[in-house]
């Protein structure tokens, strides 16, 4: 393999993230980190410089897949910042160690935030969910483990129906599930005690970027007096927003919204398919992280503490 050649696993992971076979912010972060470990193991670079260049090339390739979940660049940053050593072997080891540490930390963070989120849920509560978030599910699963009886109203989450994954996993956890179409959410909020969502990114002002439809759900929840929380480990904090950058919202293919045949039949129309939206902090009651729960407006303090060194791009060519 020459310096910049990417390990097949990097190409496969890149394709799987782009096609959403690997999806959800935490899972994307773990997948990308593991692909970097494979790159490190398989790179046959003949100098430390060549090894570093091949790692940066792999990170750039992974970075290009999806733009909104900041857990992806945060994962790449975590690993590349820990790449050190004077020999290829030492560099290789530093990367594989960093990846193992990163993945273990992700799992631990999810477990810890699950406990925090579970404490907000009471025995007999009904929770409404949107999309499929492993961080959000960790809260419900921890509540069930505490012996609480929890029921769920699961929004299907058009256009890709990630709610079906949530429904299946909750059912497997022993939670009675009612699946509803997205437009039924306001009606069923009458029966919900909490709304629980995940996040792809959290901005410095406490804005929560999550699956399209989250912001409308939050506004409806507020109107109905149903508390809404975001479960998000700190890998979802978006360092660039500390300096005023906005988070790019991914626009996806039109055929996720309407099949090409149906579209042809309708005639000349425009179709838009944004994958995410921003829920302003005033519509979110709490952000639950592995460091505890925070009012959205105060998340900036945690962000400065954890990501104060900024949003360098260690994958860029020097
Ligand atoms: O919006 C989504 C997934 O969108 P997509 O299906 O487009 O990737 C999830 O709520 C967050 O990524 C959080 O997930 P997790 O808590 O698992 O990180």
GROMACS .gro file of C-alpha atoms and ligand atoms in nm:
model
  336
    1UNK     CA    1   0.000   0.000   0.000
    2UNK     CA    2   0.149   0.340  -0.090
    3UNK     CA    3   0.134   0.630   0.154
    4UNK     CA    4  -0.209   0.765   0.068
    5UNK     CA    5  -0.380   0.444  -0.025
    6UNK     CA    6  -0.678   0.386   0.196
    7UNK     CA    7  -0.747   0.055   0.367
    8UNK     CA    8  -1.051  -0.120   0.214
    9UNK     CA    9  -1.224  -0.080   0.551
   10UNK     CA   10  -1.197   0.299   0.524
   11UNK     CA   11  -1.364   0.290   0.182
   12UNK     CA   12  -1.631   0.051   0.311
   13UNK     CA   13  -1.702   0.258   0.621
   14UNK     CA   14  -1.715   0.574   0.410
   15UNK     CA   15  -1.970   0.414   0.179
   16UNK     CA   16  -2.171   0.274   0.471
   17UNK     CA   17  -2.192   0.614   0.645
   18UNK     CA   18  -2.288   0.789   0.319
   19UNK     CA   19  -2.560   0.531   0.245
   20UNK     CA   20  -2.676   0.540   0.610
   21UNK     CA   21  -2.610   0.174   0.670
   22UNK     CA   22  -2.403   0.318   0.954
   23UNK     CA   23  -2.614   0.602   1.093
   24UNK     CA   24  -2.692   0.795   1.408
   25UNK     CA   25  -2.432   1.030   1.550
   26UNK     CA   26  -2.272   0.800   1.809
   27UNK     CA   27  -2.259   0.500   1.576
   28UNK     CA   28  -2.106   0.712   1.300
   29UNK     CA   29  -1.837   0.832   1.544
   30UNK     CA   30  -1.751   0.478   1.652
   31UNK     CA   31  -1.749   0.351   1.291
   32UNK     CA   32  -1.519   0.631   1.175
   33UNK     CA   33  -1.279   0.581   1.467
   34UNK     CA   34  -1.261   0.208   1.403
   35UNK     CA   35  -1.190   0.270   1.035
   36UNK     CA   36  -0.894   0.487   1.141
   37UNK     CA   37  -0.766   0.199   1.353
   38UNK     CA   38  -0.780  -0.031   1.050
   39UNK     CA   39  -0.602   0.228   0.841
   40UNK     CA   40  -0.329   0.245   1.107
   41UNK     CA   41  -0.295  -0.134   1.117
   42UNK     CA   42  -0.289  -0.176   0.740
   43UNK     CA   43  -0.085   0.125   0.629
   44UNK     CA   44   0.255   0.001   0.510
   45UNK     CA   45   0.407   0.349   0.517
   46UNK     CA   46   0.786   0.350   0.508
   47UNK     CA   47   0.830   0.668   0.713
   48UNK     CA   48   0.652   0.842   1.001
   49UNK     CA   49   0.563   1.128   0.763
   50UNK     CA   50   0.408   0.887   0.516
   51UNK     CA   51   0.212   0.720   0.795
   52UNK     CA   52   0.079   1.052   0.922
   53UNK     CA   53  -0.016   1.155   0.567
   54UNK     CA   54  -0.208   0.830   0.514
   55UNK     CA   55  -0.396   0.879   0.843
   56UNK     CA   56  -0.489   1.234   0.744
   57UNK     CA   57  -0.608   1.112   0.403
   58UNK     CA   58  -0.827   0.847   0.567
   59UNK     CA   59  -0.974   1.105   0.806
   60UNK     CA   60  -1.048   1.344   0.517
   61UNK     CA   61  -1.228   1.069   0.329
   62UNK     CA   62  -1.442   0.980   0.632
   63UNK     CA   63  -1.510   1.348   0.707
   64UNK     CA   64  -1.667   1.401   0.363
   65UNK     CA   65  -1.952   1.154   0.417
   66UNK     CA   66  -2.220   1.346   0.610
   67UNK     CA   67  -2.200   1.706   0.727
   68UNK     CA   68  -2.430   1.748   1.027
   69UNK     CA   69  -2.330   1.509   1.308
   70UNK     CA   70  -2.030   1.674   1.476
   71UNK     CA   71  -1.949   1.346   1.650
   72UNK     CA   72  -1.777   1.248   1.322
   73UNK     CA   73  -1.515   1.527   1.311
   74UNK     CA   74  -1.489   1.515   1.691
   75UNK     CA   75  -1.401   1.145   1.668
   76UNK     CA   76  -1.142   1.206   1.396
   77UNK     CA   77  -0.995   1.494   1.601
   78UNK     CA   78  -0.979   1.280   1.914
   79UNK     CA   79  -0.778   1.011   1.738
   80UNK     CA   80  -0.548   1.227   1.524
   81UNK     CA   81  -0.458   1.451   1.819
   82UNK     CA   82  -0.329   1.147   2.003
   83UNK     CA   83  -0.120   1.022   1.710
   84UNK     CA   84   0.239   1.045   1.831
   85UNK     CA   85   0.572   0.870   1.807
   86UNK     CA   86   0.895   0.882   1.614
   87UNK     CA   87   0.857   0.550   1.435
   88UNK     CA   88   0.579   0.406   1.222
   89UNK     CA   89   0.527   0.137   1.483
   90UNK     CA   90   0.491   0.389   1.766
   91UNK     CA   91   0.252   0.598   1.559
   92UNK     CA   92   0.048   0.292   1.469
   93UNK     CA   93   0.018   0.195   1.833
   94UNK     CA   94  -0.080   0.544   1.943
   95UNK     CA   95  -0.366   0.545   1.691
   96UNK     CA   96  -0.500   0.201   1.778
   97UNK     CA   97  -0.477   0.285   2.150
   98UNK     CA   98  -0.659   0.615   2.096
   99UNK     CA   99  -0.936   0.441   1.904
  100UNK     CA  100  -0.983   0.177   2.175
  101UNK     CA  101  -0.993   0.452   2.437
  102UNK     CA  102  -1.238   0.657   2.230
  103UNK     CA  103  -1.480   0.370   2.175
  104UNK     CA  104  -1.467   0.268   2.542
  105UNK     CA  105  -1.535   0.630   2.637
  106UNK     CA  106  -1.835   0.645   2.401
  107UNK     CA  107  -1.986   0.337   2.562
  108UNK     CA  108  -1.920   0.463   2.913
  109UNK     CA  109  -2.063   0.807   2.833
  110UNK     CA  110  -2.380   0.652   2.697
  111UNK     CA  111  -2.420   0.436   3.004
  112UNK     CA  112  -2.362   0.732   3.237
  113UNK     CA  113  -2.603   0.964   3.057
  114UNK     CA  114  -2.856   0.682   3.053
  115UNK     CA  115  -2.858   0.692   3.434
  116UNK     CA  116  -2.900   1.070   3.436
  117UNK     CA  117  -3.185   1.056   3.185
  118UNK     CA  118  -3.352   0.764   3.362
  119UNK     CA  119  -3.373   0.972   3.678
  120UNK     CA  120  -3.599   1.215   3.494
  121UNK     CA  121  -3.844   0.935   3.414
  122UNK     CA  122  -4.092   0.810   3.675
  123UNK     CA  123  -4.253   0.470   3.711
  124UNK     CA  124  -4.558   0.457   3.482
  125UNK     CA  125  -4.441   0.735   3.246
  126UNK     CA  126  -4.506   0.740   2.873
  127UNK     CA  127  -4.227   0.878   2.656
  128UNK     CA  128  -4.263   1.007   2.301
  129UNK     CA  129  -3.958   0.955   2.076
  130UNK     CA  130  -3.846   1.089   1.740
  131UNK     CA  131  -3.605   0.915   1.501
  132UNK     CA  132  -3.363   0.657   1.645
  133UNK     CA  133  -3.110   0.773   1.902
  134UNK     CA  134  -2.894   0.531   2.097
  135UNK     CA  135  -2.838   0.801   2.361
  136UNK     CA  136  -3.214   0.850   2.404
  137UNK     CA  137  -3.273   0.474   2.416
  138UNK     CA  138  -3.004   0.440   2.685
  139UNK     CA  139  -3.218   0.662   2.913
  140UNK     CA  140  -3.531   0.451   2.865
  141UNK     CA  141  -3.340   0.125   2.901
  142UNK     CA  142  -3.176   0.247   3.223
  143UNK     CA  143  -3.518   0.346   3.360
  144UNK     CA  144  -3.649  -0.003   3.279
  145UNK     CA  145  -3.342  -0.154   3.450
  146UNK     CA  146  -3.429   0.054   3.758
  147UNK     CA  147  -3.760  -0.134   3.762
  148UNK     CA  148  -3.975   0.148   3.623
  149UNK     CA  149  -4.259   0.068   3.388
  150UNK     CA  150  -4.223   0.289   3.083
  151UNK     CA  151  -4.440   0.303   2.771
  152UNK     CA  152  -4.343   0.464   2.443
  153UNK     CA  153  -4.516   0.652   2.165
  154UNK     CA  154  -4.280   0.628   1.871
  155UNK     CA  155  -4.299   0.866   1.576
  156UNK     CA  156  -4.225   0.686   1.252
  157UNK     CA  157  -3.993   0.968   1.133
  158UNK     CA  158  -4.040   1.009   0.763
  159UNK     CA  159  -3.884   0.987   0.513
  160UNK     CA  160  -3.658   0.702   0.628
  161UNK     CA  161  -3.868   0.567   0.913
  162UNK     CA  162  -3.592   0.535   1.172
  163UNK     CA  163  -3.879   0.519   1.423
  164UNK     CA  164  -3.920   0.156   1.319
  165UNK     CA  165  -3.573   0.080   1.458
  166UNK     CA  166  -3.664   0.258   1.782
  167UNK     CA  167  -3.991   0.064   1.804
  168UNK     CA  168  -3.815  -0.268   1.759
  169UNK     CA  169  -3.541  -0.194   2.013
  170UNK     CA  170  -3.786  -0.066   2.274
  171UNK     CA  171  -4.003  -0.370   2.226
  172UNK     CA  172  -3.696  -0.589   2.277
  173UNK     CA  173  -3.631  -0.396   2.600
  174UNK     CA  174  -3.980  -0.488   2.719
  175UNK     CA  175  -4.134  -0.143   2.661
  176UNK     CA  176  -4.490  -0.141   2.520
  177UNK     CA  177  -4.474   0.066   2.198
  178UNK     CA  178  -4.736   0.256   2.001
  179UNK     CA  179  -4.615   0.365   1.657
  180UNK     CA  180  -4.772   0.681   1.513
  181UNK     CA  181  -4.726   0.881   1.192
  182UNK     CA  182  -4.537   1.206   1.240
  183UNK     CA  183  -4.842   1.422   1.189
  184UNK     CA  184  -5.020   1.246   1.480
  185UNK     CA  185  -4.759   1.366   1.728
  186UNK     CA  186  -4.955   1.663   1.864
  187UNK     CA  187  -5.261   1.451   1.926
  188UNK     CA  188  -5.062   1.186   2.114
  189UNK     CA  189  -4.871   1.440   2.322
  190UNK     CA  190  -5.184   1.436   2.538
  191UNK     CA  191  -5.080   1.089   2.646
  192UNK     CA  192  -4.709   1.159   2.689
  193UNK     CA  193  -4.526   1.258   3.008
  194UNK     CA  194  -4.197   1.331   2.832
  195UNK     CA  195  -4.054   1.382   2.487
  196UNK     CA  196  -3.707   1.234   2.451
  197UNK     CA  197  -3.482   1.294   2.149
  198UNK     CA  198  -3.115   1.263   2.060
  199UNK     CA  199  -2.883   1.511   1.889
  200UNK     CA  200  -2.644   1.521   1.597
  201UNK     CA  201  -2.489   1.845   1.714
  202UNK     CA  202  -2.543   2.093   1.994
  203UNK     CA  203  -2.458   2.455   1.929
  204UNK     CA  204  -2.294   2.690   2.178
  205UNK     CA  205  -2.623   2.877   2.229
  206UNK     CA  206  -2.791   2.550   2.332
  207UNK     CA  207  -2.964   2.495   1.997
  208UNK     CA  208  -3.020   2.125   1.935
  209UNK     CA  209  -2.961   1.994   1.584
  210UNK     CA  210  -3.144   1.666   1.537
  211UNK     CA  211  -3.359   1.477   1.286
  212UNK     CA  212  -3.597   1.696   1.087
  213UNK     CA  213  -3.921   1.736   1.278
  214UNK     CA  214  -3.761   1.769   1.620
  215UNK     CA  215  -3.818   2.145   1.635
  216UNK     CA  216  -4.188   2.118   1.546
  217UNK     CA  217  -4.228   1.845   1.805
  218UNK     CA  218  -4.057   2.064   2.065
  219UNK     CA  219  -4.288   2.359   1.994
  220UNK     CA  220  -4.593   2.133   2.022
  221UNK     CA  221  -4.460   1.975   2.341
  222UNK     CA  222  -4.412   2.318   2.496
  223UNK     CA  223  -4.765   2.419   2.395
  224UNK     CA  224  -4.899   2.101   2.557
  225UNK     CA  225  -4.681   2.142   2.868
  226UNK     CA  226  -4.493   1.817   2.807
  227UNK     CA  227  -4.124   1.840   2.908
  228UNK     CA  228  -3.875   1.766   2.632
  229UNK     CA  229  -3.517   1.654   2.685
  230UNK     CA  230  -3.225   1.581   2.456
  231UNK     CA  231  -2.997   1.290   2.542
  232UNK     CA  232  -2.655   1.370   2.400
  233UNK     CA  233  -2.311   1.268   2.508
  234UNK     CA  234  -2.059   1.549   2.492
  235UNK     CA  235  -1.911   1.422   2.165
  236UNK     CA  236  -2.218   1.597   2.015
  237UNK     CA  237  -2.101   1.943   2.130
  238UNK     CA  238  -2.005   2.143   1.823
  239UNK     CA  239  -1.681   2.335   1.894
  240UNK     CA  240  -1.698   2.553   1.583
  241UNK     CA  241  -2.020   2.713   1.704
  242UNK     CA  242  -1.817   2.868   1.989
  243UNK     CA  243  -1.681   3.108   1.731
  244UNK     CA  244  -2.010   3.174   1.557
  245UNK     CA  245  -2.013   2.907   1.286
  246UNK     CA  246  -2.349   2.758   1.201
  247UNK     CA  247  -2.407   2.385   1.161
  248UNK     CA  248  -2.455   2.262   0.806
  249UNK     CA  249  -2.788   2.088   0.757
  250UNK     CA  250  -2.761   1.790   0.526
  251UNK     CA  251  -2.992   1.795   0.224
  252UNK     CA  252  -3.072   1.444   0.104
  253UNK     CA  253  -3.199   1.290  -0.219
  254UNK     CA  254  -3.545   1.380  -0.345
  255UNK     CA  255  -3.636   1.017  -0.404
  256UNK     CA  256  -3.643   0.961  -0.026
  257UNK     CA  257  -3.951   1.185  -0.027
  258UNK     CA  258  -4.128   1.072  -0.342
  259UNK     CA  259  -4.071   0.780  -0.577
  260UNK     CA  260  -3.953   0.891  -0.924
  261UNK     CA  261  -4.266   0.737  -1.091
  262UNK     CA  262  -4.506   0.929  -0.866
  263UNK     CA  263  -4.311   1.244  -0.920
  264UNK     CA  264  -4.327   1.206  -1.296
  265UNK     CA  265  -4.704   1.166  -1.272
  266UNK     CA  266  -4.744   1.487  -1.070
  267UNK     CA  267  -4.543   1.692  -1.318
  268UNK     CA  268  -4.311   1.986  -1.258
  269UNK     CA  269  -4.267   2.032  -0.882
  270UNK     CA  270  -3.980   2.111  -0.649
  271UNK     CA  271  -3.892   1.864  -0.372
  272UNK     CA  272  -3.677   1.949  -0.071
  273UNK     CA  273  -3.540   1.697   0.176
  274UNK     CA  274  -3.349   1.847   0.469
  275UNK     CA  275  -3.239   1.573   0.710
  276UNK     CA  276  -3.210   1.785   1.026
  277UNK     CA  277  -3.342   2.097   1.192
  278UNK     CA  278  -3.249   2.326   1.480
  279UNK     CA  279  -3.456   2.341   1.797
  280UNK     CA  280  -3.399   2.677   1.966
  281UNK     CA  281  -3.285   2.645   2.329
  282UNK     CA  282  -3.603   2.804   2.465
  283UNK     CA  283  -3.804   2.500   2.350
  284UNK     CA  284  -3.577   2.243   2.515
  285UNK     CA  285  -3.605   2.171   2.888
  286UNK     CA  286  -3.280   1.985   2.945
  287UNK     CA  287  -2.975   1.843   2.775
  288UNK     CA  288  -2.875   1.517   2.940
  289UNK     CA  289  -2.504   1.430   2.909
  290UNK     CA  290  -2.261   1.197   3.083
  291UNK     CA  291  -2.161   1.498   3.296
  292UNK     CA  292  -2.515   1.553   3.423
  293UNK     CA  293  -2.811   1.750   3.291
  294UNK     CA  294  -2.795   2.110   3.177
  295UNK     CA  295  -3.040   2.382   3.079
  296UNK     CA  296  -2.956   2.436   2.708
  297UNK     CA  297  -2.841   2.794   2.769
  298UNK     CA  298  -2.565   2.677   3.004
  299UNK     CA  299  -2.418   2.410   2.777
  300UNK     CA  300  -2.165   2.663   2.649
  301UNK     CA  301  -1.972   2.635   2.979
  302UNK     CA  302  -1.928   2.262   2.933
  303UNK     CA  303  -1.839   2.315   2.568
  304UNK     CA  304  -1.562   2.562   2.658
  305UNK     CA  305  -1.430   2.326   2.923
  306UNK     CA  306  -1.418   2.023   2.692
  307UNK     CA  307  -1.352   2.182   2.353
  308UNK     CA  308  -1.192   2.511   2.453
  309UNK     CA  309  -0.888   2.433   2.240
  310UNK     CA  310  -1.104   2.498   1.936
  311UNK     CA  311  -1.191   2.311   1.623
  312UNK     CA  312  -0.857   2.247   1.454
  313UNK     CA  313  -0.861   2.022   1.149
  314UNK     CA  314  -0.571   1.783   1.211
  315UNK     CA  315  -0.663   1.598   0.891
  316UNK     CA  316  -0.572   1.897   0.670
  317UNK     CA  317  -0.253   1.872   0.461
  318UNK     CA  318   0.019   2.069   0.645
  319LIG     O1  319  -3.106   1.230   1.415
  319LIG     C1  320  -3.060   1.121   1.443
  319LIG     C2  321  -3.016   1.023   1.341
  319LIG     O2  322  -3.023   1.073   1.209
  319LIG     P1  323  -2.979   0.981   1.085
  319LIG     O3  324  -3.063   0.858   1.090
  319LIG     O4  325  -3.004   1.067   0.966
  319LIG     O5  326  -2.831   0.949   1.102
  319LIG     C3  327  -3.037   1.083   1.587
  319LIG     O6  328  -3.135   1.137   1.669
  319LIG     C4  329  -2.901   1.140   1.632
  319LIG     O7  330  -2.800   1.107   1.539
  319LIG     C5  331  -2.859   1.086   1.768
  319LIG     O8  332  -2.836   0.948   1.761
  319LIG     P2  333  -2.741   0.876   1.870
  319LIG     O9  334  -2.799   0.909   2.003
  319LIG    O10  335  -2.748   0.730   1.838
  319LIG    O11  336  -2.604   0.934   1.853
   0.00000   0.00000   0.00000
